Amino acid sequence: MEGGGCAMKILVLGATGSVGRRIVAEGLERGHHITAFVRSASKVQQKASNLRVVVGNVLDDTALARALEGQDAVAYTIGVRSPRPTTLFSDSTLKLVALMERQGVKRLVCITGVGAGETKGHGGFLYDRIGYPLITKNIYLDKDRQEEIIRGSSLEWTIVRPTVFREGQAKSEFQAVTEMRDIVLRRISRQEVANFVLDEVESGRFIHQSPFIGHAR
Ligand SMILES: NC(=O)c1ccc[n+]([C@@H]2O[C@H](COP(=O)([O-])OP(=O)(O)OC[C@H]3O[C@@H](n4cnc5c(N)ncnc54)[C@H](OP(=O)(O)O)[C@@H]3O)[C@@H](O)[C@H]2O)c1
């Protein structure tokens, strides 16, 4: 266990995604007990004694309730590829929050992203003028609803808002800001996001906050 901390039981929703699979790998490496929630078990290549796989859809209460049993924390990293209007984020979060409250799982670290709430307009010229209006706007309309549901819950939540993903490994320093002001964050690697989510699960540094994370250049 890195840093001498305690191993935690962490449920990863979206465990086959580009960030989710990095959270799973990094979490296993750090010695945590990871439950990977996936729609298709065949997409999970890894095998480890501290890895459990639960198959289900994030809109299915029964599967979610089963996956939540005995967990210390949930990392939510569900994503959609289509730019069309969606209610997946708000619908699934409504179910998730109710089940977590009922089952006594208190800690939720949820990834939304640049385009949610006051991060709008802080992703750099290309994203703010092209990426957001043409591709991610509908997604973020629902992520705004999702964030509201999380903030209204009794959970120990953290909303992680990464800026636009880039290829590459984790670098040493990136920013995590909770006051927007004039800040523009342009890029962050998926591994950096995965590391931040796990650091946050372990430390609780940003409980009841929504850090915007990324590199300014
Ligand atoms: N791309 C960016 O620049 C960027 C920037 C900031 C934030 N973000 C956000 O970061 C998050 C993670 O992104 P990503 O690239 O890792 O996403 P991704 O690769 O598209 O992965 C999405 C994950 O969600 C799962 N999923 C989707 N619908 C589901 C459902 N109904 N039930 C269960 N699982 C479901 C997918 O499962 P399957 O494998 O079965 O499809 C997959 O594991 C997303 O919320 C994204 O919006 C992205």
XYZ file of N, CA and C and ligand atoms in Angstrom:
699
model
N 0.831 -1.200 0.000
C 0.000 0.000 0.000
C 0.866 1.250 0.000
N 0.787 2.055 -1.066
C 1.615 3.245 -1.184
C 1.305 4.260 -0.093
N 2.311 4.898 0.429
C 2.123 5.968 1.399
C 1.659 5.458 2.753
N 1.624 4.141 2.947
C 1.258 3.590 4.237
C -0.213 3.716 4.569
N -1.076 4.105 3.562
C -2.508 4.253 3.817
C -3.205 2.907 3.871
N -4.532 2.970 4.106
C -5.307 1.745 4.200
C -5.859 1.366 2.844
N -5.927 0.065 2.599
C -6.578 -0.403 1.372
C -8.067 -0.112 1.482
N -8.643 0.393 0.397
C -10.076 0.719 0.398
C -10.813 -0.142 -0.611
N -12.113 -0.276 -0.397
C -12.964 -0.966 -1.372
C -13.595 0.102 -2.254
N -13.230 0.091 -3.522
C -13.647 1.170 -4.427
C -14.410 0.590 -5.617
N -15.617 1.100 -5.822
C -16.419 0.712 -6.989
C -16.145 1.712 -8.109
N -15.748 1.207 -9.279
C -15.478 2.077 -10.429
C -16.596 1.895 -11.453
N -17.379 2.940 -11.664
C -18.451 2.909 -12.661
C -17.894 3.491 -13.960
N -17.984 2.711 -15.043
C -17.342 3.126 -16.301
C -15.937 2.550 -16.385
N -15.760 1.356 -15.820
C -14.419 0.776 -15.646
C -13.742 0.373 -16.954
N -14.484 0.324 -18.070
C -13.864 -0.023 -19.352
C -13.522 1.231 -20.165
N -13.817 2.403 -19.625
C -13.571 3.640 -20.358
C -12.106 4.040 -20.359
N -11.792 5.094 -21.101
C -10.384 5.485 -21.250
C -9.802 5.956 -19.916
N -10.600 6.568 -19.077
C -10.134 6.956 -17.734
C -10.415 5.814 -16.748
N -11.596 5.210 -16.861
C -11.995 4.162 -15.922
C -11.000 3.017 -15.855
N -10.504 2.583 -17.026
C -9.568 1.446 -16.965
C -8.236 1.854 -16.343
N -7.899 3.125 -16.443
C -6.675 3.611 -15.760
C -6.903 3.712 -14.249
N -8.122 4.077 -13.843
C -8.426 4.110 -12.401
C -8.336 2.689 -11.843
N -8.875 1.730 -12.593
C -8.831 0.331 -12.146
C -7.374 -0.116 -12.001
N -6.561 0.101 -13.028
C -5.166 -0.364 -13.006
C -4.379 0.311 -11.881
N -4.550 1.623 -11.775
C -3.817 2.371 -10.742
C -4.301 1.975 -9.336
N -5.611 1.785 -9.196
C -6.177 1.393 -7.899
C -5.663 0.021 -7.463
N -5.575 -0.903 -8.411
C -5.046 -2.242 -8.094
C -3.577 -2.138 -7.690
N -2.850 -1.334 -8.450
C -1.421 -1.114 -8.181
C -1.210 -0.542 -6.776
N -2.119 0.347 -6.350
C -2.001 0.961 -5.012
C -2.486 0.028 -3.904
N -2.991 -1.151 -4.279
C -3.382 -2.143 -3.271
C -4.825 -2.073 -2.826
N -5.648 -1.295 -3.539
C -7.065 -1.221 -3.169
C -7.828 -2.446 -3.691
N -9.012 -2.662 -3.133
C -9.912 -3.710 -3.628
C -10.871 -3.033 -4.599
N -10.726 -3.356 -5.868
C -11.476 -2.650 -6.902
C -12.627 -3.523 -7.409
N -13.816 -2.924 -7.448
C -14.943 -3.563 -8.137
C -15.162 -2.796 -9.434
N -14.968 -3.485 -10.541
C -15.134 -2.868 -11.862
C -16.552 -3.145 -12.346
N -17.317 -2.067 -12.539
C -18.704 -2.200 -13.004
C -18.676 -2.009 -14.512
N -19.059 -3.046 -15.245
C -18.901 -3.025 -16.709
C -20.154 -3.579 -17.387
N -20.375 -3.138 -18.637
C -21.493 -3.720 -19.395
C -21.080 -5.033 -20.044
N -19.802 -5.195 -20.287
C -19.332 -6.405 -20.954
C -18.061 -6.910 -20.275
N -18.172 -8.095 -19.627
C -17.027 -8.636 -18.874
C -15.852 -8.939 -19.798
N -16.137 -9.210 -21.085
C -15.053 -9.576 -22.006
C -14.111 -8.397 -22.270
N -14.539 -7.175 -21.921
C -13.670 -6.008 -22.128
C -12.627 -5.860 -21.023
N -12.756 -6.669 -19.944
C -11.784 -6.562 -18.845
C -10.674 -7.584 -19.069
N -9.475 -7.082 -19.353
C -8.341 -7.966 -19.662
C -7.605 -8.389 -18.395
N -7.656 -7.503 -17.380
C -6.846 -7.728 -16.183
C -7.370 -8.854 -15.315
N -6.448 -9.514 -14.627
C -6.828 -10.470 -13.593
C -5.989 -10.150 -12.362
N -6.643 -10.072 -11.203
C -5.907 -9.798 -9.963
C -6.769 -10.243 -8.804
N -6.113 -10.637 -7.712
C -6.879 -11.133 -6.559
C -7.697 -10.011 -5.929
N -7.282 -8.750 -6.120
C -8.038 -7.617 -5.547
C -8.981 -6.959 -6.563
N -9.280 -7.683 -7.649
C -10.230 -7.167 -8.654
C -11.472 -8.050 -8.739
N -12.641 -7.393 -8.612
C -13.914 -8.091 -8.775
C -14.641 -7.391 -9.923
N -15.310 -8.168 -10.749
C -16.031 -7.579 -11.880
C -17.526 -7.791 -11.680
N -18.304 -6.716 -11.783
C -19.765 -6.830 -11.724
C -20.305 -6.338 -13.060
N -21.132 -7.165 -13.693
C -21.687 -6.800 -14.995
C -23.042 -6.138 -14.795
N -23.231 -5.001 -15.448
C -24.532 -4.341 -15.353
C -24.556 -3.022 -16.081
N -25.760 -2.487 -16.172
C -25.962 -1.157 -16.742
C -26.126 -0.187 -15.580
N -25.593 1.003 -15.728
C -25.616 1.962 -14.614
C -27.040 2.471 -14.328
N -27.982 2.151 -15.214
C -29.377 2.531 -14.974
C -30.163 1.407 -14.283
N -29.490 0.290 -14.004
C -30.156 -0.874 -13.409
C -29.919 -0.883 -11.889
N -30.997 -0.560 -11.137
C -30.865 -0.462 -9.668
C -30.347 -1.745 -9.034
N -30.826 -2.880 -9.526
C -30.460 -4.148 -8.886
C -28.958 -4.400 -9.021
N -28.445 -4.188 -10.224
C -27.004 -4.405 -10.452
C -26.179 -3.403 -9.653
N -26.648 -2.154 -9.626
C -25.921 -1.115 -8.879
C -25.896 -1.443 -7.388
N -27.053 -1.841 -6.862
C -27.144 -2.155 -5.422
C -26.194 -3.301 -5.072
N -26.120 -4.293 -5.946
C -25.228 -5.438 -5.692
C -23.762 -4.975 -5.697
N -23.442 -4.146 -6.673
C -22.057 -3.672 -6.786
C -21.654 -2.802 -5.594
N -22.622 -2.083 -5.023
C -22.333 -1.144 -3.924
C -22.105 -1.826 -2.573
N -22.520 -3.088 -2.470
C -22.426 -3.771 -1.177
C -21.004 -3.738 -0.621
N -20.848 -3.217 0.584
C -19.556 -3.249 1.285
C -18.508 -2.279 0.774
N -18.870 -1.355 -0.135
C -17.862 -0.444 -0.692
C -17.563 0.712 0.274
N -16.335 1.233 0.193
C -15.973 2.444 0.931
C -16.202 3.684 0.086
N -16.096 3.539 -1.228
C -16.145 4.720 -2.098
C -16.547 4.310 -3.510
N -17.067 5.307 -4.241
C -17.440 5.094 -5.652
C -16.710 6.125 -6.504
N -16.105 5.663 -7.592
C -15.534 6.573 -8.600
C -16.431 6.480 -9.833
N -17.056 7.604 -10.185
C -18.003 7.630 -11.311
C -17.283 8.217 -12.526
N -17.119 7.405 -13.559
C -16.417 7.864 -14.764
C -17.118 7.399 -16.034
N -18.461 7.379 -15.939
C -19.298 7.015 -17.092
C -19.184 8.112 -18.154
N -19.189 7.713 -19.416
C -19.152 8.699 -20.499
C -20.004 8.244 -21.668
N -20.342 9.187 -22.533
C -21.058 8.842 -23.778
C -20.249 9.386 -24.958
N -20.392 8.755 -26.097
C -19.635 9.181 -27.282
C -20.455 10.089 -28.200
N -21.793 10.065 -28.050
C -22.657 10.801 -28.975
C -22.882 12.234 -28.491
N -22.956 13.207 -29.429
C -23.226 14.589 -29.024
C -24.712 14.873 -28.829
N -25.558 13.854 -28.994
C -27.015 14.072 -28.900
C -27.447 14.320 -27.449
N -28.639 14.917 -27.253
C -29.135 15.114 -25.885
C -29.187 13.791 -25.121
N -28.855 13.857 -23.846
C -28.833 12.659 -23.015
C -29.337 12.976 -21.617
N -29.863 11.963 -20.948
C -30.179 12.092 -19.518
C -29.475 10.975 -18.745
N -28.508 10.328 -19.392
C -27.817 9.205 -18.747
C -27.148 9.625 -17.429
N -26.502 10.775 -17.439
C -25.747 11.197 -16.245
C -26.693 11.507 -15.088
N -27.730 12.305 -15.366
C -28.639 12.665 -14.272
C -29.467 11.453 -13.831
N -29.954 10.655 -14.776
C -30.768 9.487 -14.395
C -29.958 8.502 -13.549
N -28.753 8.204 -13.989
C -27.949 7.210 -13.260
C -27.522 7.763 -11.899
N -27.257 9.061 -11.834
C -26.790 9.647 -10.570
C -27.913 9.721 -9.541
N -29.135 9.958 -10.036
C -30.290 9.935 -9.129
C -30.412 8.565 -8.465
N -30.267 7.527 -9.254
C -30.340 6.158 -8.707
C -29.154 5.883 -7.782
N -27.981 6.255 -8.249
C -26.761 5.965 -7.491
C -26.776 6.634 -6.117
N -27.127 7.920 -6.098
C -27.118 8.679 -4.841
C -28.120 8.061 -3.852
N -29.309 7.737 -4.344
C -30.327 7.144 -3.456
C -29.828 5.821 -2.884
N -29.200 5.006 -3.726
C -28.707 3.703 -3.255
C -27.532 3.876 -2.296
N -26.638 4.810 -2.599
C -25.498 5.027 -1.699
C -25.981 5.498 -0.333
N -26.955 6.411 -0.340
C -27.471 6.906 0.946
C -28.127 5.759 1.722
N -28.893 4.936 0.983
C -29.588 3.823 1.650
C -28.600 2.786 2.174
N -27.538 2.524 1.406
C -26.614 1.442 1.769
C -25.428 1.936 2.623
N -25.420 3.232 2.920
C -24.383 3.767 3.805
C -23.006 3.871 3.162
N -22.960 3.991 1.840
C -21.665 4.235 1.159
C -21.558 5.752 0.982
N -20.640 6.367 1.705
C -20.688 7.838 1.807
C -19.866 8.583 0.768
N -18.797 7.966 0.290
C -17.814 8.737 -0.488
C -18.029 8.557 -1.992
N -18.265 9.674 -2.679
C -18.442 9.660 -4.142
C -17.483 10.653 -4.780
N -16.668 10.158 -5.714
C -15.822 11.041 -6.526
C -16.307 10.892 -7.962
N -16.871 11.968 -8.489
C -17.531 11.898 -9.801
C -16.832 12.830 -10.794
N -16.514 12.289 -11.965
C -15.910 13.109 -13.021
C -17.024 13.736 -13.857
N -16.988 15.068 -13.982
C -17.850 15.718 -14.985
C -16.916 16.289 -16.050
N -16.542 17.576 -15.976
C -15.543 18.070 -16.927
C -15.744 19.521 -17.292
N -14.850 20.016 -18.173
C -14.888 21.409 -18.587
C -16.115 21.622 -19.482
N -16.961 22.531 -19.047
C -18.268 22.711 -19.700
C -19.367 22.592 -18.656
N -19.010 22.061 -17.485
C -19.980 21.970 -16.391
C -19.883 23.235 -15.542
N -21.053 23.769 -15.180
C -21.115 24.917 -14.273
C -20.205 26.053 -14.697
N -19.490 26.595 -13.723
C -18.673 27.797 -13.979
C -17.373 27.493 -14.719
N -17.113 26.219 -15.096
C -15.919 25.946 -15.927
C -16.165 26.321 -17.395
N -17.436 26.540 -17.760
C -17.758 26.931 -19.147
C -16.938 28.148 -19.544
N -16.297 28.067 -20.732
C -15.513 29.207 -21.194
C -14.097 29.236 -20.639
N -13.649 28.166 -19.977
C -12.307 28.144 -19.389
C -11.445 27.012 -19.960
N -11.823 26.490 -21.145
C -11.084 25.361 -21.718
C -10.164 25.745 -22.862
N -10.035 27.024 -23.130
C -9.199 27.465 -24.258
C -10.060 27.712 -25.491
N -9.509 28.513 -26.431
C -10.264 28.998 -27.584
C -10.923 27.860 -28.400
N -10.154 26.847 -28.761
C -10.685 25.795 -29.642
C -11.829 25.042 -28.989
N -11.630 24.684 -27.729
C -12.696 23.942 -27.044
C -13.915 24.830 -26.803
N -13.683 26.025 -26.295
C -14.808 26.896 -25.929
C -15.626 27.299 -27.159
N -14.934 27.529 -28.327
C -15.631 28.031 -29.524
C -16.093 26.923 -30.455
N -15.442 25.755 -30.400
C -15.794 24.694 -31.361
C -16.217 23.402 -30.649
N -15.328 22.883 -29.802
C -15.597 21.592 -29.144
C -16.873 21.616 -28.314
N -17.004 22.634 -27.471
C -18.181 22.705 -26.598
C -19.470 22.910 -27.386
N -19.581 23.953 -28.229
C -20.879 24.145 -28.899
C -21.243 23.026 -29.871
N -20.239 22.435 -30.538
C -20.568 21.440 -31.566
C -20.623 20.013 -31.048
N -19.886 19.709 -29.995
C -19.782 18.295 -29.585
C -20.307 18.037 -28.176
N -19.890 18.824 -27.196
C -20.175 18.393 -25.817
C -21.306 19.155 -25.117
N -21.905 20.126 -25.797
C -22.898 20.972 -25.121
C -24.044 20.160 -24.496
N -24.620 19.246 -25.272
C -25.747 18.463 -24.743
C -25.326 17.583 -23.572
N -24.108 17.075 -23.649
C -23.593 16.235 -22.553
C -23.517 17.067 -21.272
N -22.993 18.293 -21.418
C -22.816 19.127 -20.223
C -24.130 19.694 -19.687
N -25.139 19.815 -20.533
C -26.447 20.200 -20.004
C -26.904 19.154 -18.986
N -26.665 17.882 -19.313
C -27.066 16.839 -18.366
C -26.076 16.711 -17.210
N -24.809 16.977 -17.466
C -23.844 16.938 -16.350
C -24.138 18.060 -15.344
N -24.686 19.186 -15.819
C -25.107 20.237 -14.872
C -26.208 19.694 -13.959
N -27.149 18.950 -14.545
C -28.219 18.353 -13.721
C -27.601 17.337 -12.752
N -26.661 16.565 -13.260
C -25.982 15.558 -12.435
C -25.273 16.221 -11.236
N -24.563 17.305 -11.510
C -23.836 17.985 -10.417
C -24.812 18.483 -9.346
N -25.971 18.981 -9.801
C -26.969 19.489 -8.854
C -27.474 18.365 -7.942
N -27.692 17.195 -8.523
C -28.156 16.044 -7.731
C -27.098 15.680 -6.690
N -25.846 15.679 -7.107
C -24.761 15.313 -6.185
C -24.666 16.332 -5.051
N -24.726 17.619 -5.409
C -24.608 18.669 -4.377
C -25.772 18.633 -3.394
N -26.921 18.150 -3.854
C -28.092 18.071 -2.983
C -28.112 16.820 -2.125
N -27.115 15.973 -2.259
C -27.105 14.706 -1.523
C -26.449 14.888 -0.152
N -26.566 13.836 0.654
C -25.915 13.878 1.976
C -24.554 13.187 1.927
N -24.067 12.899 0.714
C -22.812 12.150 0.571
C -21.594 13.046 0.815
N -20.456 12.414 1.024
C -19.164 13.125 1.047
C -18.660 13.099 -0.391
N -19.098 14.071 -1.164
C -18.830 14.039 -2.599
C -17.683 14.956 -2.987
N -17.070 14.602 -4.107
C -16.158 15.507 -4.806
C -16.496 15.412 -6.284
N -16.682 16.549 -6.924
C -16.903 16.576 -8.368
C -15.586 16.989 -9.010
N -15.023 16.109 -9.837
C -13.748 16.396 -10.500
C -14.053 16.846 -11.925
N -13.582 18.061 -12.262
C -13.869 18.627 -13.585
C -12.569 18.742 -14.384
N -12.200 17.690 -15.121
C -10.975 17.789 -15.910
C -11.210 18.653 -17.146
N -10.130 19.324 -17.593
C -10.213 19.990 -18.879
C -10.051 18.948 -19.994
N -9.828 19.368 -21.218
C -9.796 18.452 -22.377
C -8.650 17.441 -22.236
N -8.941 16.177 -22.559
C -7.924 15.125 -22.433
C -6.893 15.234 -23.547
N -5.655 14.894 -23.211
C -4.598 14.775 -24.214
C -3.961 13.397 -24.083
N -3.235 13.011 -25.123
C -2.466 11.768 -25.050
C -1.285 12.001 -24.115
N -0.715 10.927 -23.614
C 0.524 11.068 -22.853
C 0.403 10.594 -21.428
N 1.535 10.595 -20.782
C 1.641 10.083 -19.416
C 1.353 11.195 -18.407
N 1.440 10.821 -17.136
C 1.244 11.822 -16.084
C 2.497 12.671 -15.950
N 2.322 13.998 -15.916
C 3.436 14.893 -15.601
C 3.344 15.216 -14.125
N 4.339 15.900 -13.632
C 4.366 16.088 -12.190
C 3.300 17.071 -11.692
N 3.183 18.211 -12.320
C 2.354 19.269 -11.734
C 1.235 19.696 -12.665
N 0.030 19.702 -12.184
C -1.060 20.363 -12.902
C -1.878 21.094 -11.855
N -2.781 21.935 -12.325
C -3.517 22.760 -11.364
C -4.850 22.109 -10.978
N -5.280 22.362 -9.767
C -6.605 21.949 -9.295
C -7.209 23.181 -8.649
N -8.114 23.850 -9.374
C -8.603 25.141 -8.886
C -10.103 25.088 -8.574
N -10.484 25.815 -7.559
C -11.895 25.874 -7.192
C -12.458 27.280 -7.386
N -11.586 28.235 -7.705
C -12.010 29.604 -8.032
C -11.622 29.860 -9.481
N -12.604 30.079 -10.374
C -12.287 30.187 -11.796
C -11.507 31.454 -12.161
N -11.993 32.598 -11.773
C -11.408 33.892 -12.166
C -10.994 33.864 -13.633
N -9.703 34.191 -13.944
C -9.275 34.268 -15.350
C -8.601 32.982 -15.823
N -8.720 31.933 -15.068
C -7.949 30.725 -15.374
C -8.419 30.067 -16.684
N -7.451 29.591 -17.476
C -7.744 28.745 -18.647
C -6.883 27.497 -18.492
N -7.525 26.318 -18.478
C -6.787 25.057 -18.423
C -7.058 24.320 -19.729
N -5.964 23.959 -20.446
C -6.130 23.484 -21.820
C -6.055 21.978 -21.982
N -5.272 21.292 -21.202
C -5.041 19.873 -21.440
C -4.778 19.130 -20.139
N -5.183 17.849 -20.105
C -4.768 16.963 -19.005
C -4.757 15.538 -19.542
N -3.822 14.720 -19.092
C -3.795 13.333 -19.586
C -4.755 12.477 -18.773
N -5.198 11.416 -19.412
C -6.143 10.509 -18.743
C -5.525 9.900 -17.485
N -4.210 9.631 -17.545
C -3.546 9.053 -16.369
C -3.527 10.058 -15.220
N -3.353 11.329 -15.549
C -3.378 12.354 -14.497
C -4.766 12.419 -13.862
N -5.801 12.299 -14.688
C -7.170 12.318 -14.145
C -7.378 11.101 -13.238
N -6.954 9.936 -13.705
C -7.117 8.707 -12.904
C -6.387 8.839 -11.567
N -5.161 9.346 -11.615
C -4.384 9.515 -10.375
C -5.085 10.481 -9.423
N -5.608 11.581 -9.998
C -6.266 12.589 -9.158
C -7.501 11.992 -8.472
N -8.276 11.221 -9.228
C -9.486 10.606 -8.657
C -9.105 9.696 -7.493
N -8.080 8.893 -7.669
C -7.673 7.988 -6.585
C -7.065 8.753 -5.404
N -6.257 9.778 -5.705
C -5.712 10.609 -4.615
C -6.858 11.194 -3.793
N -7.900 11.606 -4.497
C -9.039 12.245 -3.844
C -9.840 11.229 -3.019
N -10.039 10.034 -3.562
C -10.710 8.972 -2.796
C -9.929 8.727 -1.499
N -8.620 8.678 -1.619
C -7.782 8.365 -0.455
C -7.711 9.524 0.549
N -7.632 10.765 0.039
C -7.324 11.889 0.936
C -8.546 12.691 1.376
N -9.563 12.764 0.522
C -10.718 13.607 0.836
C -10.379 15.087 0.891
N -9.333 15.474 0.167
C -8.868 16.872 0.218
C -9.929 17.851 -0.281
N -10.722 17.420 -1.271
C -11.701 18.331 -1.884
C -13.149 17.907 -1.591
N -13.406 17.375 -0.405
C -14.790 16.987 -0.082
C -15.695 18.222 -0.139
N -16.844 18.052 -0.803
C -17.835 19.123 -1.001
C -17.274 20.273 -1.852
N -16.310 19.947 -2.725
C -15.779 20.932 -3.672
C -15.736 20.329 -5.075
N -15.525 21.199 -6.060
C -15.557 20.773 -7.470
C -14.306 21.269 -8.189
N -13.151 20.670 -7.919
C -11.919 21.169 -8.524
C -11.888 20.997 -10.045
N -11.434 22.078 -10.708
C -11.217 22.108 -12.158
C -9.741 21.782 -12.338
N -9.421 20.718 -13.086
C -8.020 20.269 -13.121
C -7.452 20.283 -14.528
N -6.177 20.650 -14.639
C -5.507 20.632 -15.933
C -4.258 21.481 -15.936
N -3.604 21.471 -17.103
C -2.404 22.295 -17.319
C -2.821 23.556 -18.050
N -2.205 24.671 -17.668
C -2.528 25.937 -18.323
C -1.938 25.983 -19.731
N -0.860 25.244 -20.011
C -0.239 25.222 -21.339
C -0.086 23.803 -21.844
N -12.685 13.468 -23.598
C -12.385 14.571 -22.913
O -11.608 15.438 -23.370
C -13.017 14.795 -21.558
C -12.697 15.943 -20.833
C -13.251 16.140 -19.568
C -14.122 15.196 -19.046
N -14.445 14.093 -19.780
C -15.367 13.124 -19.156
O -14.606 12.122 -18.515
C -15.423 10.961 -18.349
C -14.632 9.729 -18.744
O -14.294 9.831 -20.118
P -13.745 8.574 -20.920
O -12.966 9.081 -22.090
O -13.077 7.619 -19.976
O -15.104 7.927 -21.439
P -15.266 6.610 -22.340
O -13.926 6.087 -22.753
O -16.275 6.931 -23.394
O -15.874 5.551 -21.309
C -17.172 5.651 -20.875
C -17.467 4.484 -19.934
O -18.848 4.570 -19.542
C -19.423 3.279 -19.721
N -20.855 3.394 -19.915
C -21.532 4.203 -20.777
N -22.848 4.032 -20.649
C -23.036 3.096 -19.659
C -24.163 2.504 -19.055
N -25.416 2.831 -19.422
N -23.979 1.583 -18.067
C -22.722 1.236 -17.678
N -21.604 1.764 -18.218
C -21.763 2.686 -19.193
C -18.706 2.726 -20.925
O -18.916 1.323 -20.993
P -18.760 0.492 -22.401
O -17.294 0.186 -22.512
O -19.610 -0.681 -22.180
O -19.263 1.408 -23.501
C -17.276 3.108 -20.575
O -16.742 2.239 -19.594
C -16.671 11.195 -19.191
O -17.743 11.568 -18.350
C -16.270 12.364 -20.092
O -17.390 13.139 -20.470
C -13.907 13.869 -21.005
